[in-house]
Tab-separated table of C-alpha atoms and ligand atoms in Angstrom:
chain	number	residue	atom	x	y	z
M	12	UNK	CA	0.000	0.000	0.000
M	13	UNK	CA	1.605	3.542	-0.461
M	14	UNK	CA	2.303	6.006	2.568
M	15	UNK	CA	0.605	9.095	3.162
M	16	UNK	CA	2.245	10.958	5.850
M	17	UNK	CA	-0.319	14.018	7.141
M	18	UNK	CA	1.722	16.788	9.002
M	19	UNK	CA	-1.377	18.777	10.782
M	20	UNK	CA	-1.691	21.496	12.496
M	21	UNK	CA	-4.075	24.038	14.420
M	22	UNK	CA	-5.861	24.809	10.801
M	23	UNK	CA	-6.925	21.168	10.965
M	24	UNK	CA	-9.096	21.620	13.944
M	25	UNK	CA	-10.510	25.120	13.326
M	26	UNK	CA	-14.003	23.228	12.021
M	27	UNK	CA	-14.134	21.690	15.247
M	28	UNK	CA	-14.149	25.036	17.003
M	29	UNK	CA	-10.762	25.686	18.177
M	30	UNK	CA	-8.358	28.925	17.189
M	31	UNK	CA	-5.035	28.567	15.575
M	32	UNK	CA	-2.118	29.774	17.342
M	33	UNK	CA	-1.153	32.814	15.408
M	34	UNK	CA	-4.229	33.914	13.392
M	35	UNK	CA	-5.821	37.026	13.007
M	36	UNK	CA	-7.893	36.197	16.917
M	37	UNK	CA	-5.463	33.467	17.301
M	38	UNK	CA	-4.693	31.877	20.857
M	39	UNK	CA	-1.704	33.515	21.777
M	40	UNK	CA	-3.671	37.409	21.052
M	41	UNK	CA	-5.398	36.697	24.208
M	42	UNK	CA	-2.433	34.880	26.386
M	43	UNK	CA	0.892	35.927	26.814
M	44	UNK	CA	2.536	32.723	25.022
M	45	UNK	CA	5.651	33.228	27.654
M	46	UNK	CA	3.920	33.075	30.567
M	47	UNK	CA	1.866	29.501	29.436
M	48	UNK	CA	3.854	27.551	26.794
M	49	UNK	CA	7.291	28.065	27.853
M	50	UNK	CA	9.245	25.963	30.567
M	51	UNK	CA	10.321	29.383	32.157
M	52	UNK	CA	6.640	30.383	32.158
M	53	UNK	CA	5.896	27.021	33.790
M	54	UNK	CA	8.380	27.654	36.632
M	55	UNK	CA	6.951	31.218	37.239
M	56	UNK	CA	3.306	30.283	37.989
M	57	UNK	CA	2.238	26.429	37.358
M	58	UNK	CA	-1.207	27.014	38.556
M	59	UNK	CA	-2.088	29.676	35.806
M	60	UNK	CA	-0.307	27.463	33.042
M	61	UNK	CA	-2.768	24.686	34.926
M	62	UNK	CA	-5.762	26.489	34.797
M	63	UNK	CA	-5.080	27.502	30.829
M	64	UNK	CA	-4.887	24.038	29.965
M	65	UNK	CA	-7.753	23.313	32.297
M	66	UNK	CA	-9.940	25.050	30.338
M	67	UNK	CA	-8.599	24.123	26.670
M	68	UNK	CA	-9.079	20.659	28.186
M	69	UNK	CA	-12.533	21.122	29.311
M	70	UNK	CA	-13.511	22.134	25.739
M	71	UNK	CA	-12.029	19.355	24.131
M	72	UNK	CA	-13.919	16.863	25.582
M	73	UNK	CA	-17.310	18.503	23.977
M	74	UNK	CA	-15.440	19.051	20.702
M	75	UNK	CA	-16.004	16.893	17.549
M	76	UNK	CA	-13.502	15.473	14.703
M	77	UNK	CA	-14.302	17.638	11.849
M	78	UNK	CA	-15.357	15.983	8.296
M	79	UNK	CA	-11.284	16.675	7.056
M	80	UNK	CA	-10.391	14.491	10.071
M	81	UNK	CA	-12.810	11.577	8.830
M	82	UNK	CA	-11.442	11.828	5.777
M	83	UNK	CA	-8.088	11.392	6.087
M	84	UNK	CA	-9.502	8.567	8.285
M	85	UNK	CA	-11.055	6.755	5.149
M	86	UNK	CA	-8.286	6.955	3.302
M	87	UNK	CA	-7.123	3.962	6.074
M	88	UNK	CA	-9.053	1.331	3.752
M	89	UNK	CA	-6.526	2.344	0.418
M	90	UNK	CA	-3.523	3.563	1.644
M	91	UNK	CA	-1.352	2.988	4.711
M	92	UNK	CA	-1.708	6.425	6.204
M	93	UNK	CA	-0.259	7.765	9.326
M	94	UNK	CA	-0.376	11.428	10.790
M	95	UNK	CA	1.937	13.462	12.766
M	96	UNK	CA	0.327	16.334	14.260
M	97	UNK	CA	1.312	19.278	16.115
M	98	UNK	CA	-2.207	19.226	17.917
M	99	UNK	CA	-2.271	18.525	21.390
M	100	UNK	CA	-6.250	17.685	20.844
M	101	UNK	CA	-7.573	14.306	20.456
M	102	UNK	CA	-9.792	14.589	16.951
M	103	UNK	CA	-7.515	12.559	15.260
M	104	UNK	CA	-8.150	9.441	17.195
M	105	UNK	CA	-11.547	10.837	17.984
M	106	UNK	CA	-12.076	10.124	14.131
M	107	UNK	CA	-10.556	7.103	14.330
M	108	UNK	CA	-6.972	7.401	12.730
M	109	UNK	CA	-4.885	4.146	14.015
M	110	UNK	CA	-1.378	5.731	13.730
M	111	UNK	CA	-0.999	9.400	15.025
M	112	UNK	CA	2.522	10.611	16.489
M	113	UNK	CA	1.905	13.953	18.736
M	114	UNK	CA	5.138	16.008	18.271
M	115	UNK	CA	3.833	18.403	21.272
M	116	UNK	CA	1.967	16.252	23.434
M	117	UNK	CA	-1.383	15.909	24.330
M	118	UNK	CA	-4.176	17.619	26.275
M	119	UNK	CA	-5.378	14.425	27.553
M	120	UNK	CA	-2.547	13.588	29.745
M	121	UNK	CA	-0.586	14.769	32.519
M	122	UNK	CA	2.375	13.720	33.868
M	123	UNK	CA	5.543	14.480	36.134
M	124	UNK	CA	6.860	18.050	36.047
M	125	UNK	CA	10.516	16.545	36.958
M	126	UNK	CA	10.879	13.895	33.998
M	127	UNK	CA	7.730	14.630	31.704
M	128	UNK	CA	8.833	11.481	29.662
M	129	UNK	CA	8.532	9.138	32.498
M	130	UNK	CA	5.673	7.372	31.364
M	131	UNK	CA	4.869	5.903	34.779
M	132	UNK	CA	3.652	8.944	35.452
M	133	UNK	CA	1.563	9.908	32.251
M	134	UNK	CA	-1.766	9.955	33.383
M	135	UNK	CA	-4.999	10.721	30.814
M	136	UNK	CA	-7.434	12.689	32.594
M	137	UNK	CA	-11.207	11.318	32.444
M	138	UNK	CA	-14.197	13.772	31.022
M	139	UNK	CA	-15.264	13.940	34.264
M	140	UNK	CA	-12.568	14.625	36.151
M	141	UNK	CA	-10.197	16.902	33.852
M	142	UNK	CA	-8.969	19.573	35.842
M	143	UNK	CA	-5.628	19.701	37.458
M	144	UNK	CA	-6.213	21.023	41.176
M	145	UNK	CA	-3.396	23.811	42.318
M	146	UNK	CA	-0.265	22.193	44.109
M	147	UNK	CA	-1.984	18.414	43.084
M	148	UNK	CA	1.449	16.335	42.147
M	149	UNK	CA	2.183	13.395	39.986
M	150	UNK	CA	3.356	10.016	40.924
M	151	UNK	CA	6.672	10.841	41.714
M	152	UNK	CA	6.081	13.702	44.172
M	153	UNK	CA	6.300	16.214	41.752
M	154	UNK	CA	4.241	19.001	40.619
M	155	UNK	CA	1.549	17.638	37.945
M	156	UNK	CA	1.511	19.332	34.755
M	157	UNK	CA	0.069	19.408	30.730
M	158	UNK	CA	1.784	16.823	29.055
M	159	UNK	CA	2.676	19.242	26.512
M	160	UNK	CA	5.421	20.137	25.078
M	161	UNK	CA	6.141	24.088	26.179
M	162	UNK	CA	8.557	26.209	23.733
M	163	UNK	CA	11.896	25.376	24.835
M	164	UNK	CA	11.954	21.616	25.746
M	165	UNK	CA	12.931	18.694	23.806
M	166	UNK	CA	10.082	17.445	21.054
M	167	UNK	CA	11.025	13.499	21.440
M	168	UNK	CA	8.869	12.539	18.877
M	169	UNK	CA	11.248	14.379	16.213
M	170	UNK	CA	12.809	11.565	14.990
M	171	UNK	CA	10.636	8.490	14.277
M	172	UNK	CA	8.439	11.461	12.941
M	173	UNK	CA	11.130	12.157	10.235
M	174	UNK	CA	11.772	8.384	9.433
M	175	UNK	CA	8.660	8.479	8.936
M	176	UNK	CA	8.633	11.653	6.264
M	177	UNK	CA	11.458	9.604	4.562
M	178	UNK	CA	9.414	6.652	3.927
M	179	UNK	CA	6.440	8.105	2.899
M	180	UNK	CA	5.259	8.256	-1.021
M	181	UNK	CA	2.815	11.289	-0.335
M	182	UNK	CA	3.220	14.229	2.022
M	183	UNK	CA	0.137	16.104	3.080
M	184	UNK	CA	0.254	19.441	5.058
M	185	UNK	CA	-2.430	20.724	6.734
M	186	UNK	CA	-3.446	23.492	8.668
M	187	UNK	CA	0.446	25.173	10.025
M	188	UNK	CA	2.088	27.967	9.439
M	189	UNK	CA	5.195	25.529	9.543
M	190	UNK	CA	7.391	28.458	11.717
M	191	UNK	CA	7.887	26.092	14.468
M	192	UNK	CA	10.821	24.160	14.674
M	193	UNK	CA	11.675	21.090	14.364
M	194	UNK	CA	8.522	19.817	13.417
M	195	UNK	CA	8.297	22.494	10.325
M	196	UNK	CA	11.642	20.996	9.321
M	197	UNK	CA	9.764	17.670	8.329
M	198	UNK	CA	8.886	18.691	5.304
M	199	UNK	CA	12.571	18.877	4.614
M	200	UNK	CA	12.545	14.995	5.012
M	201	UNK	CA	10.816	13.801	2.158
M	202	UNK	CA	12.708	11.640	-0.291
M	203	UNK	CA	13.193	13.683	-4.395
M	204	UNK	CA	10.391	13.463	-6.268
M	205	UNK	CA	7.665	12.487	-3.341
M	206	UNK	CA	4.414	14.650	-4.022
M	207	UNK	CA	3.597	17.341	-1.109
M	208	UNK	CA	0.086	18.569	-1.152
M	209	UNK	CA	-0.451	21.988	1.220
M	210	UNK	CA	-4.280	22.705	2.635
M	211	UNK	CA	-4.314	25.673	4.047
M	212	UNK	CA	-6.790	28.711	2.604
M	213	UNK	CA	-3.762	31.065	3.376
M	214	UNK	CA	-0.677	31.082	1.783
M	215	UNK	CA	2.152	29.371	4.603
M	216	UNK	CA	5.978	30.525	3.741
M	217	UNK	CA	7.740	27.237	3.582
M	218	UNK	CA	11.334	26.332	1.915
M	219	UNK	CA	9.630	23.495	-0.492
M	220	UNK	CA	6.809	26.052	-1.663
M	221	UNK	CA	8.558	25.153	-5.564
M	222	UNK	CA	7.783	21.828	-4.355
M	223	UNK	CA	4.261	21.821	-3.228
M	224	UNK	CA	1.040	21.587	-4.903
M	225	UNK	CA	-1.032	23.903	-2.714
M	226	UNK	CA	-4.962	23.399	-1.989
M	227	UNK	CA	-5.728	26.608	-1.110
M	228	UNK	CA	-9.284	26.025	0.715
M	229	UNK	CA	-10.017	24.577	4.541
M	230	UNK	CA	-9.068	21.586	6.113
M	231	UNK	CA	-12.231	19.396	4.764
M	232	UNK	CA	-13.004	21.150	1.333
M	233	UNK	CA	-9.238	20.827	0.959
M	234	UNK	CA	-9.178	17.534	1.643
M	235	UNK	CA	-11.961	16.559	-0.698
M	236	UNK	CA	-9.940	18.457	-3.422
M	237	UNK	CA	-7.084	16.226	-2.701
M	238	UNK	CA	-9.009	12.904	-3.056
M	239	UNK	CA	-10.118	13.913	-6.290
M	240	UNK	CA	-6.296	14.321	-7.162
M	241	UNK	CA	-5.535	10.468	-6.173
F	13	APR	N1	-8.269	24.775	7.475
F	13	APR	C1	-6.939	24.598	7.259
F	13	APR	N2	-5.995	25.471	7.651
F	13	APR	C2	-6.416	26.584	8.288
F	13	APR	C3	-7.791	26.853	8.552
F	13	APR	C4	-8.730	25.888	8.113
F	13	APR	N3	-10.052	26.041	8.312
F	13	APR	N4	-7.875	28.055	9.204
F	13	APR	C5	-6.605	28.510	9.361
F	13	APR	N5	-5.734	27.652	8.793
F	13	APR	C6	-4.259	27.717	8.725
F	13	APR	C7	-3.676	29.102	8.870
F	13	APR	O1	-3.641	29.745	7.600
F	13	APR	C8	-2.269	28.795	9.371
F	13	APR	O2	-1.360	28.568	8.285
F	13	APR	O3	-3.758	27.011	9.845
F	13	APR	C9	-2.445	27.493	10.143
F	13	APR	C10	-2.353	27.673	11.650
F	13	APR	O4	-1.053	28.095	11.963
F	13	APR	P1	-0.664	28.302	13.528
F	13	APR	O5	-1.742	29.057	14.206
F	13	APR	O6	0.747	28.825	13.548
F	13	APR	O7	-0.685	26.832	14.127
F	13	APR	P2	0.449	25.737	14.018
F	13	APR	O8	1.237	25.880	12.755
F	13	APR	O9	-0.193	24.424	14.302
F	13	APR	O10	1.404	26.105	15.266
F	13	APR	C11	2.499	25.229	15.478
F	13	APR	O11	3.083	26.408	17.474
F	13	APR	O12	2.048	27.454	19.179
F	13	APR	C12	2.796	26.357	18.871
F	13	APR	O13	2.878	24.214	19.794
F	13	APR	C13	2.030	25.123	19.165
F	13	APR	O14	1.626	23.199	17.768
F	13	APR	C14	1.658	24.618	17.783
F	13	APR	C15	2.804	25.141	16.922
């Protein structure tokens, strides 16, 4: 079967009901990005950066995969698909998609503010109980926080993400402004010659634009465009 690698970001959930990062009324307009996606900002004041992701949190468990997430779901019965998203929301499996790699976490989960990787202490919050209270702490004793990962800390997902770029026969891009590193430098990863398809209904400044075919329309009209193409 051939590989379609998705690379997704914010774009792809703005049907769902959620703001993009850097938009016109984009998230960080109304918070100070420093004080809650940064490890220093962390430090300073863990319960605001709680509360923050309290909210987002709360909202995501209403929210609903959008018809561009279903679709690249479908495309599971003809082609061996995978996505890497920059999303920390949970409409990608929400729609079903069997392999997803989160490059910056998830919204989901908490886990240990000392070693965020220990996965003994990864912990996905239920509906019903998805707010981190002020000064709670993780398994190890340590301060419980997003497990998300804030400007300025390692993305450990880099790497099988870009083995994964290299394998794939079809490159998708949805829904980023691809200006944050490493995971815009994925696109760098495909092999010569493999197809790269951009949906975005704005036009994103990337180093393969001679390369890309761009879709310029929204994450599901885009994606209906780009099924027509296969
Ligand atoms: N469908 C598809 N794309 C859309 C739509 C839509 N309906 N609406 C907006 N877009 C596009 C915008 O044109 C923009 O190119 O989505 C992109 C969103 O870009 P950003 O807001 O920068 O989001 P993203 O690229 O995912 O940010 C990357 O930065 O803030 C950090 O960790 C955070 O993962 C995030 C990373």
């Amino acid at each position: 079967m051939k590989r379609i690698v998705f690379l997704t970001g914010a774009g792809m959930s703005v049907e769902s009901g959620f703001k993009t990062f850097r938009g016109n009324d984009g998230l960080w307009e109304d918070y100070p990005v420093e004080q809650i996606a940064t490890h220093e900002g962390w430090l300073a004041n863990p319960t605001l950066v709680n509360n923050f992701y309290n909210r987002l949190r709360k909202k995501l468990y209403a929210a609903e995969p959008n018809e561009g997430h279903l679709l690249i779901k479908e495309l599971e019965k003809d082609y061996d698909v995978t996505v890497i998203t920059q999303n920390v929301d949970n409409l990608h499996e929400k729609a079903g998609t069997e392999k997803i790699i989160h490059l910056h976490g998830e919204l989901t989960k908490v886990c240990s503010s000392k070693d965020p990787d220990d996965h003994r202490y990864i912990v996905e919050l239920p509906a019903d109980h998805c707010e981190v209270e002020p000064g709670q702490l993780a398994g190890d004793g340590s301060l419980l926080r997003p497990f998300i990962v804030f400007f300025g800390e390692a993305v450990p997902m880099i790497e099988p993400a870009a083995e994964l770029v290299a394998q794939a026969d079809m490159l998708v891009i949805i829904g980023t402004s691809l200006v944050v590193y490493p995971a815009a430098g994925l696109v760098q990863y495909t092999r010569p010659g493999t197809p790269i398809y951009l949906i975005d209904p704005d036009d994103t400044p990337t180093r393969a634009s001679g390369r890309l075919t761009h879709i310029k329309k929204g994450a599901s009209e885009g994606m209906k465009e780009f099924i027509k193409l296969l």
